[in-house]
Amino acid sequence: MTTRDDDPGTEDLETGMQPSPLRVVPKIFVAALVPLFFFNSLGIANWTRSLPPTELHAGLNKAAVAWHDIMLSTGPARVFAWLRDTIGVKLD
Amino acid sequence: MIFPTLNFLLFYLVVWPVAWGLALLRQHTLHKLAIIAASYFFYCVWNWKLAFLLFASVVLNFAAGRLIDATRGGTRLWTVRLAVAANLSLLGFFKYYGWFVDSLGELLRSVGMTRELPMLEVVLPIGISFFTFQGISYIVDLHRGDLDRSRKLIDVMFFISFFPHLVAGPIVRAASFLPQLETPPSPNRVFVGLGMILIVWGVFKKAIVANYLAVQLVDKAFFDPTAFGALDLWFAVYGYAVQIYCDFSAYSDIAIGVAALLGYRFQRNFDQPYRAERLREFWRRWHMSLSSWLRDYLYIPLGGNRGGELRTYRNLLLTMVLGGIWHGAAWKFVVWGALHGGVLAAERWIESLLPKPAGVEPFWRRVVGVLLVFHFVCFCWIFFRAEDMTRAGEMLAGLLDGSKHSTLLTRFHVALIAFGLAIQFTPSDTLQRADRLVRRLSPWSLGALAGLAILLIEAIGGDGAAPFIYFQF
């Protein structure tokens, strides 16, 4: 336990950092999501499969599977599968 | 809904533009309402019925705040006491009722009395320990004058329910958070570098380090310590020390990052705890929002170090035992808290006997200090992690039993543990340095880099994420 002089937990992490304008964030989000969308299309397809069974979710799943097929045939999903096989560590 | 999942990503991709859109349109009330609605949605995904309990906690603290503002002297003090008692009763009933009835039943049986005690199936509401403590912070900060006045219901709701900290902290203080709700977040002051670094770093610590150590080493060893050799068990204990750090600090990092991108500030929650040279220092670095909460709302009101040495030791012990019980309704947490409290008191006593060192301590003494504190903390983690006291005893016995060979430990586990310990000793301004690097990148490059990092983590770590350890508290 600490005394008040130690003053833990009150330090802001922002100390010594520079804020940015909000307008940069959407660009960052888009740039971060694109690789996931293209390379991990299997993850999206799996996620839509895990949703509760409704007509909307079935439609989503169909679209996600179609997207994954395109990514498989054009390459990005295969690259990710190869990466996974190469560096992935199995959880047992 | 847990952080590093596609569900949360989609949720955040809806909440973020709506919240900022309303803030930019100067619709501050609507901005707050949108975040509150999102927070309740976040909570309802887990259990919608218990969202009423969260709301009840908000209303209780809001009403008590109004009463504290409206009263003076003894009435005000009694309002504070009743409000704190009501918060603790809520926590006590949902978290400790079952444990209390079980323990009472056992006690009665041990003295030859058998009674039918009223047993209820009480669901433990996720995050109750965190939002109750925040409610108490609101009441006490108001009473002490750290918070200038009671706030509107919408602000109290926002403060207690804000989704980044709702289920596993950090425990945000009313006095530091509520002033942030006076004006809309500024679009010119978003700590983007901090947010992105903490989110990616948090996902890495959780998805790779914590998950693998948990599944491949720690869970197996703690499930049946008698089945493994001493080397496996030693590394399982070290592994758990790294796992719980990487798990809990990851949640805090992601929470701080997610809040930062929405324009809100949380306090730091972890600061390389395993580099501590004293146990007191460990508690300045570990779960800082809890340790400072316990200090300000429990240790100091108990008298702190103002009533002489013996009273200080008593207060330390009591605070840490209660801090242990806060983690869960089980005797193992009492033991964990009592060990920490006892050694904190002993450390203080020993330091009072020794002459104060002049200047910086020699390197070797600092190394010995780090090793001693780390191993003591690991020893205490055994009680914290074990299923019960019997299993903790088996673990301790196994650590000293050299008759079995190692069958569990791999180089990969050792590498993960070494990594988890190495990151405790990086320069204290590592985050600032990383921020300076990140700021050199264009937004597009930063985003692409973050996306690729997440992709790599996913490739290594696979789908899904285990629940965070602190969800159960």
XYZ file of C-alpha atoms in Angstrom:
565
model
C 0.000 0.000 0.000
C 1.186 3.472 -0.676
C 0.997 6.864 0.905
C -0.455 9.967 -0.715
C 3.069 11.202 -1.438
C 3.611 8.269 -3.767
C 0.532 9.299 -5.688
C 0.105 6.213 -7.831
C -2.408 5.850 -10.565
C -2.929 9.494 -11.261
C -0.359 9.859 -13.983
C -1.943 10.394 -17.349
C -0.498 8.264 -20.089
C -0.700 11.222 -22.432
C 2.167 12.984 -20.651
C 4.792 13.839 -23.245
C 2.575 12.868 -26.168
C 1.133 14.962 -28.942
C -2.575 14.971 -29.748
C -3.733 14.794 -33.362
C -6.744 16.232 -35.138
C -9.767 13.993 -35.424
C -9.714 14.024 -39.226
C -6.765 11.605 -39.330
C -8.670 8.845 -37.505
C -11.071 7.765 -40.306
C -8.081 7.390 -42.647
C -6.346 5.218 -40.056
C -9.445 3.084 -39.566
C -9.918 2.537 -43.295
C -6.239 1.711 -43.842
C -6.291 -0.700 -40.881
C -9.456 -2.474 -41.963
C -8.592 -2.978 -45.625
C -5.894 -5.645 -45.034
C -8.203 -7.487 -42.643
C -11.071 -7.332 -45.114
C -9.012 -8.664 -47.985
C -6.642 -11.095 -46.337
C -8.807 -12.452 -43.542
C -11.985 -13.010 -45.537
C -12.200 -16.449 -43.933
C -12.499 -14.807 -40.490
C -15.428 -12.726 -41.749
C -17.123 -15.781 -43.241
C -16.633 -17.713 -39.994
C -18.011 -14.817 -37.982
C -21.169 -14.566 -40.089
C -21.621 -18.328 -39.634
C -21.520 -17.889 -35.855
C -24.410 -15.402 -35.836
C -27.872 -16.543 -34.691
C -29.819 -18.094 -37.569
C -31.989 -15.400 -39.171
C -32.718 -14.526 -42.772
C -30.526 -11.428 -42.575
C -27.622 -13.367 -41.095
C -28.022 -16.106 -43.712
C -27.786 -13.413 -46.389
C -24.713 -11.947 -44.728
C -23.112 -15.346 -44.569
C -23.814 -15.955 -48.240
C -22.197 -12.644 -49.153
C -19.212 -13.293 -46.861
C -18.652 -16.756 -48.347
C -18.855 -15.313 -51.870
C -16.331 -12.625 -50.866
C -14.043 -15.251 -49.407
C -14.244 -17.272 -52.644
C -13.193 -14.187 -54.609
C -10.301 -13.581 -52.197
C -9.260 -17.210 -52.523
C -9.263 -17.108 -56.284
C -7.473 -13.745 -56.478
C -4.889 -14.591 -53.844
C -5.100 -12.564 -50.588
C -6.940 -15.278 -48.621
C -4.430 -17.864 -49.832
C -1.554 -15.649 -48.725
C -3.102 -15.373 -45.268
C -3.710 -19.136 -45.094
C -0.053 -19.706 -45.999
C 1.047 -17.183 -43.369
C -1.089 -18.920 -40.795
C 0.339 -22.331 -41.664
C 3.856 -20.933 -41.545
C 3.869 -18.876 -38.362
C 0.711 -19.958 -36.549
C 1.083 -21.837 -33.288
C -1.496 -24.496 -32.545
C -3.540 -24.141 -29.383
C -4.352 -27.599 -28.062
C -18.825 -8.764 -26.009
C -15.075 -8.770 -25.501
C -12.526 -6.388 -26.953
C -10.368 -8.252 -29.467
C -13.253 -9.690 -31.475
C -15.011 -8.840 -34.711
C -18.207 -8.198 -32.721
C -16.519 -5.429 -30.777
C -14.828 -4.009 -33.865
C -18.178 -3.671 -35.656
C -19.790 -2.224 -32.533
C -17.016 0.367 -32.250
C -17.168 1.213 -35.942
C -20.787 2.243 -35.402
C -20.330 3.982 -32.049
C -17.239 6.006 -32.986
C -18.664 8.008 -35.945
C -22.022 8.504 -34.219
C -20.399 9.792 -31.019
C -17.983 12.092 -32.843
C -20.620 13.199 -35.338
C -22.829 14.388 -32.504
C -19.890 16.024 -30.735
C -18.940 17.902 -33.927
C -22.531 19.047 -34.360
C -22.286 20.441 -30.802
C -25.066 18.092 -29.682
C -23.325 17.348 -26.407
C -26.312 15.812 -24.656
C -27.069 13.583 -27.635
C -23.384 12.630 -27.800
C -23.504 11.495 -24.183
C -26.827 9.717 -24.691
C -25.426 7.871 -27.704
C -22.439 6.639 -25.700
C -24.694 5.642 -22.793
C -26.980 3.727 -25.179
C -23.920 2.017 -26.665
C -22.656 1.161 -23.185
C -25.964 -0.425 -22.198
C -26.026 -2.341 -25.471
C -22.462 -3.518 -24.704
C -23.650 -4.730 -21.292
C -26.962 -6.213 -22.530
C -25.138 -8.458 -25.002
C -23.907 -10.333 -21.942
C -27.133 -10.231 -19.867
C -29.901 -7.703 -20.514
C -31.683 -8.367 -17.220
C -28.669 -7.316 -15.183
C -28.508 -4.017 -17.059
C -31.320 -3.001 -14.681
C -28.925 -3.578 -11.803
C -26.369 -1.312 -13.451
C -29.087 1.305 -13.882
C -30.161 0.861 -10.229
C -26.557 1.493 -9.154
C -26.515 4.678 -11.254
C -29.815 5.929 -9.807
C -28.712 5.131 -6.259
C -25.507 7.128 -6.625
C -27.177 9.971 -8.503
C -29.843 10.339 -5.774
C -27.249 10.113 -3.003
C -25.186 12.773 -4.779
C -28.158 15.139 -4.899
C -28.816 14.526 -1.192
C -25.171 15.135 -0.292
C -25.341 18.451 -2.129
C -28.567 19.433 -0.393
C -27.535 18.583 3.174
C -24.890 19.693 5.650
C -23.238 18.414 8.834
C -24.449 15.167 10.374
C -27.207 14.532 7.838
C -24.717 14.813 5.002
C -22.317 12.432 6.713
C -25.084 9.898 7.288
C -26.140 10.194 3.657
C -22.582 9.385 2.611
C -22.418 6.425 4.995
C -25.771 5.061 3.840
C -24.893 5.488 0.176
C -21.547 3.704 0.620
C -23.303 0.963 2.636
C -25.953 0.595 -0.085
C -23.245 0.242 -2.748
C -21.399 -2.324 -0.655
C -24.654 -4.200 0.083
C -25.316 -4.486 -3.629
C -21.823 -5.852 -4.162
C -22.075 -8.015 -1.045
C -25.339 -9.640 -2.040
C -24.438 -10.452 -5.617
C -20.842 -11.382 -5.022
C -20.622 -12.801 -1.513
C -24.058 -14.193 -0.612
C -23.293 -17.736 -1.767
C -19.864 -17.741 -0.121
C -21.290 -16.404 3.131
C -24.050 -19.030 3.287
C -21.611 -21.848 2.402
C -19.085 -20.701 5.014
C -21.788 -20.290 7.657
C -23.167 -23.752 6.848
C -19.692 -25.282 7.205
C -19.123 -23.462 10.471
C -22.443 -24.659 11.881
C -21.739 -28.228 10.780
C -18.305 -28.110 12.418
C -19.927 -27.336 15.784
C -22.541 -30.035 15.301
C -25.460 -27.830 14.261
C -27.301 -28.502 11.021
C -29.551 -25.781 9.724
C -31.269 -25.321 6.391
C -29.863 -22.010 5.201
C -31.662 -20.044 2.490
C -29.712 -20.841 -0.684
C -30.324 -18.627 -3.701
C -28.909 -18.998 -7.179
C -27.314 -15.574 -7.504
C -25.780 -14.695 -10.862
C -22.606 -12.627 -10.533
C -23.186 -9.535 -12.667
C -20.175 -8.880 -14.837
C -18.253 -5.761 -13.801
C -20.141 -5.284 -10.522
C -16.914 -4.871 -8.525
C -15.813 -2.118 -10.871
C -19.012 -0.114 -11.204
C -19.714 -0.329 -7.467
C -16.287 1.093 -6.650
C -16.849 3.884 -9.150
C -20.183 4.659 -7.504
C -18.431 4.890 -4.137
C -15.788 7.136 -5.697
C -18.561 9.511 -6.849
C -20.102 9.683 -3.366
C -16.837 10.073 -1.457
C -15.265 12.553 -3.908
C -18.388 14.664 -3.593
C -18.340 14.485 0.190
C -14.639 15.365 0.380
C -15.015 18.267 -2.022
C -12.725 16.688 -4.636
C -15.771 16.992 -6.883
C -17.307 20.458 -6.684
C -20.990 19.480 -7.036
C -23.310 16.595 -7.793
C -23.897 15.912 -11.457
C -26.919 15.379 -13.681
C -28.256 11.847 -14.102
C -26.908 11.666 -17.643
C -23.360 12.432 -16.437
C -23.513 9.920 -13.582
C -24.831 7.332 -16.055
C -22.029 8.094 -18.489
C -19.371 7.956 -15.762
C -20.508 4.618 -14.301
C -21.600 2.887 -17.520
C -19.000 4.061 -20.077
C -18.317 0.834 -21.992
C -14.481 0.872 -22.192
C -14.118 0.589 -18.414
C -17.488 -0.966 -17.574
C -16.654 -4.628 -17.100
C -12.994 -4.782 -16.078
C -11.766 -1.305 -15.301
C -9.601 0.695 -14.990
C -11.514 2.000 -11.970
C -12.074 5.568 -13.049
C -12.275 8.302 -10.407
C -15.260 10.623 -10.346
C -13.083 13.649 -9.607
C -10.859 13.050 -12.633
C -13.446 11.782 -15.111
C -16.608 13.833 -14.536
C -14.972 17.195 -15.398
C -14.289 15.692 -18.844
C -18.045 15.591 -19.406
C -18.471 19.360 -18.988
C -17.640 20.022 -22.618
C -17.698 17.810 -25.725
C -14.381 16.088 -26.502
C -12.180 18.324 -28.607
C -11.676 17.215 -32.229
C -8.268 18.895 -32.160
C -6.962 16.915 -29.218
C -7.341 13.212 -29.952
C -4.474 11.061 -28.701
C -4.438 8.906 -31.807
C -0.881 7.577 -31.416
C -1.547 6.556 -27.826
C -4.863 4.925 -28.731
C -3.549 2.936 -31.679
C -0.363 1.802 -29.916
C -2.246 0.656 -26.824
C -4.919 -1.188 -28.795
C -2.451 -3.123 -30.989
C -0.103 -3.796 -28.071
C -3.025 -4.944 -25.915
C -4.316 -7.313 -28.601
C -0.819 -8.774 -28.956
C -0.350 -9.326 -25.211
C -3.756 -10.926 -24.857
C -4.033 -12.963 -28.061
C -0.486 -14.276 -28.131
C 1.254 -14.165 -24.763
C -1.627 -14.591 -22.320
C -3.665 -17.033 -24.403
C -0.820 -19.419 -25.207
C 0.569 -19.452 -21.701
C -2.902 -20.062 -20.300
C -3.963 -22.845 -22.628
C -0.696 -24.687 -23.130
C 0.988 -24.371 -19.751
C -0.776 -22.683 -16.827
C -4.259 -24.209 -17.021
C -2.874 -27.743 -17.379
C -0.402 -27.392 -14.524
C -2.900 -25.818 -12.127
C -5.624 -28.329 -13.082
C -3.604 -31.242 -11.735
C -0.249 -30.239 -10.226
C 0.408 -33.835 -9.129
C 0.746 -34.909 -12.784
C 3.743 -32.706 -13.574
C 7.371 -32.301 -12.613
C 8.796 -29.496 -10.497
C 10.298 -27.704 -13.518
C 6.891 -27.649 -15.236
C 5.271 -26.276 -12.092
C 7.915 -23.597 -11.500
C 7.468 -22.363 -15.038
C 3.685 -22.634 -14.759
C 3.850 -20.240 -11.799
C 6.148 -17.852 -13.688
C 3.871 -18.343 -16.687
C 0.845 -17.348 -14.651
C 2.623 -14.221 -13.416
C 3.225 -13.251 -17.052
C -0.226 -14.417 -18.185
C -2.185 -12.390 -15.629
C -0.066 -9.319 -16.362
C -0.468 -9.656 -20.128
C -4.158 -10.443 -19.814
C -5.195 -7.722 -17.412
C -2.846 -5.008 -18.648
C -4.033 -5.825 -22.186
C -7.625 -5.160 -21.208
C -6.600 -1.894 -19.549
C -4.510 -0.873 -22.565
C -7.328 -1.567 -25.009
C -9.830 0.221 -22.730
C -7.565 3.279 -22.461
C -6.945 3.236 -26.228
C -10.613 2.834 -27.136
C -11.552 5.692 -24.774
C -8.690 7.868 -26.085
C -9.966 7.559 -29.664
C -13.357 8.737 -28.409
C -11.649 11.731 -26.784
C -11.710 10.555 -23.141
C -8.844 10.065 -20.727
C -8.349 7.227 -18.257
C -5.526 6.949 -15.818
C -2.643 4.520 -16.253
C -3.344 1.112 -14.722
C -0.038 -0.796 -15.020
C 3.542 0.396 -14.986
C 5.955 -2.536 -15.410
C 5.055 -4.086 -12.034
C 7.606 -6.913 -12.026
C 10.520 -4.486 -11.975
C 9.526 -3.380 -8.454
C 12.306 -3.515 -5.854
C 9.925 -3.328 -2.896
C 6.460 -4.805 -2.456
C 5.177 -1.294 -1.778
C 6.530 -0.292 -5.159
C 4.858 -3.311 -6.772
C 1.518 -1.939 -5.604
C 2.361 1.428 -7.097
C 2.787 -0.316 -10.445
C 0.155 -3.104 -10.404
C -3.554 -2.417 -10.999
C -2.877 1.176 -10.020
C -6.487 2.262 -10.254
C -7.444 -0.350 -7.628
C -4.464 0.198 -5.332
C -4.963 3.959 -5.337
C -8.710 3.442 -4.789
C -8.001 1.193 -1.800
C -5.522 3.745 -0.481
C -7.824 6.752 -0.794
C -11.168 5.201 0.111
C -10.120 2.543 2.613
C -6.559 2.797 3.954
C -6.646 6.540 4.639
C -10.187 6.527 6.150
C -9.016 3.657 8.404
C -6.341 6.037 9.701
C -3.551 5.287 7.210
C -0.177 5.792 8.842
C -1.392 8.505 11.196
C -2.033 6.447 14.341
C 1.413 4.997 15.067
C 3.246 1.966 13.740
C 0.954 -0.777 15.029
C -2.152 0.894 13.673
C -0.427 1.375 10.319
C 0.372 -2.351 10.145
C -3.211 -3.192 11.074
C -4.535 -0.824 8.412
C -2.232 -2.275 5.777
C -3.297 -5.809 6.596
C -6.984 -4.950 6.694
C -6.829 -3.014 3.430
C -5.073 -5.809 1.594
C -7.362 -8.528 2.998
C -10.379 -6.517 1.856
C -8.623 -5.924 -1.466
C -8.204 -9.705 -1.713
C -11.876 -10.332 -0.992
C -12.795 -7.733 -3.617
C -11.307 -10.131 -6.194
C -13.664 -12.922 -5.295
C -15.686 -14.765 -2.735
C -13.190 -17.416 -1.684
C -10.735 -18.067 1.107
C -7.869 -18.223 -1.363
C -8.328 -14.503 -2.045
C -8.316 -13.819 1.702
C -4.997 -15.662 1.962
C -3.636 -13.781 -1.062
C -4.613 -10.414 0.434
C -3.356 -11.327 3.912
C 0.034 -12.403 2.500
C 0.431 -9.130 0.662
C -0.794 -7.082 3.626
C 1.445 -8.977 6.050
C 4.556 -8.537 3.949
C 3.774 -4.861 3.264
C 3.605 -4.357 7.037
C 6.783 -6.396 7.592
C 8.603 -4.450 4.877
C 7.614 -1.186 6.528
C 8.743 -2.457 9.917
C 12.127 -3.656 8.605
C 12.692 -0.351 6.805
C 11.974 1.529 10.031
C 14.788 -0.442 11.728
C 17.388 0.083 9.019
C 19.234 3.345 8.408
C 17.977 5.179 5.337
C 20.367 4.508 2.403
C 22.294 7.557 1.285
C 22.047 8.012 -2.483
C 21.259 5.308 -4.999
C 21.272 1.715 -3.794
C 24.009 -0.540 -5.224
C 22.994 -2.454 -8.345
C 23.256 -5.885 -6.734
C 20.853 -4.866 -3.957
C 18.342 -3.624 -6.467
C 18.587 -6.911 -8.402
C 18.088 -8.882 -5.193
C 15.106 -6.668 -4.356
C 13.494 -7.276 -7.764
C 14.053 -11.043 -7.495
C 12.659 -11.211 -3.968
C 9.579 -9.168 -4.755
C 8.916 -11.070 -7.981
C 9.176 -14.450 -6.278
C 7.002 -13.360 -3.390
C 4.365 -12.085 -5.825
C 4.596 -15.402 -7.725
C 4.151 -17.300 -4.464
C 0.983 -15.310 -3.775
C -0.269 -15.890 -7.352
C -0.365 -19.623 -6.565
C -3.207 -19.013 -4.107
C -4.838 -16.542 -6.453
C -4.842 -18.911 -9.426
C -5.409 -22.302 -7.785
C -8.947 -23.673 -7.813
C -8.952 -23.899 -4.044
C -6.599 -24.180 -1.093
C -6.124 -27.942 -1.573
C -4.923 -27.399 -5.135
C -2.655 -24.571 -3.954
C -1.143 -26.980 -1.418
C -0.558 -29.572 -4.165
C 1.117 -26.919 -6.283
C 3.430 -25.888 -3.447
C 4.317 -29.507 -2.687
C 4.948 -30.177 -6.377
C 7.360 -27.248 -6.638
C 9.610 -29.007 -4.119
C 9.211 -32.509 -5.532
C 12.163 -33.310 -7.769
C 11.111 -36.891 -8.535
C 9.157 -36.217 -11.747
C 10.497 -35.231 -15.145
C 9.320 -32.267 -17.125
C 6.652 -33.222 -19.677
C 4.875 -29.938 -20.292
C 7.355 -27.130 -20.730
C 8.540 -26.170 -24.222
C 11.018 -23.613 -25.537
C 8.078 -21.599 -26.825
C 6.674 -21.281 -23.272
C 10.064 -20.222 -21.950
C 10.334 -17.651 -24.750
C 6.888 -16.242 -23.934
C 7.744 -15.991 -20.233
C 11.103 -14.384 -21.029
C 9.347 -11.895 -23.294
C 6.719 -11.114 -20.645
C 9.467 -10.404 -18.134
C 11.715 -8.510 -20.554
C 8.987 -5.951 -21.276
C 9.061 -5.038 -17.597
C 12.519 -3.562 -18.028
C 12.179 -1.435 -21.149
C 12.789 2.313 -20.631
C 9.917 3.982 -18.809
C 9.315 6.361 -21.731
C 8.912 3.557 -24.300
C 5.336 4.598 -25.019
C 6.379 8.192 -25.657
C 9.170 7.019 -27.977
C 6.711 4.804 -29.848
C 4.326 7.756 -30.109
C 7.085 9.907 -31.639
C 7.786 7.172 -34.206
C 4.117 6.751 -35.012
C 3.695 10.486 -35.506
C 6.247 10.418 -38.310
C 3.922 8.157 -40.296
C 1.072 9.395 -42.442
C -2.417 8.334 -41.248
C -2.646 5.872 -44.144
C 0.705 4.269 -43.249
C -0.154 4.134 -39.563
C -3.496 2.488 -40.314
C -1.937 -0.024 -42.722
C 0.746 -0.848 -40.175
C -1.853 -1.389 -37.447
C -3.956 -3.549 -39.786
C -0.945 -5.673 -40.752
C 0.054 -6.042 -37.110
C -3.435 -7.275 -36.210
C -3.342 -9.617 -39.212
C -0.004 -11.058 -38.072
C -1.327 -11.491 -34.515
C -4.329 -13.285 -35.918
C -2.149 -15.498 -38.082
C -0.085 -16.511 -35.075
C -2.882 -16.611 -32.563
C -5.819 -17.988 -34.488
C -9.514 -17.222 -34.176
C -11.319 -16.233 -31.051
C -10.138 -14.998 -27.701
C -10.532 -16.450 -24.243
C -12.384 -14.245 -21.749
C -10.214 -11.857 -19.790
C -9.272 -13.055 -16.289
C -10.644 -9.953 -14.614
C -14.128 -10.468 -16.102
C -14.823 -12.860 -13.224
C -14.144 -10.174 -10.637
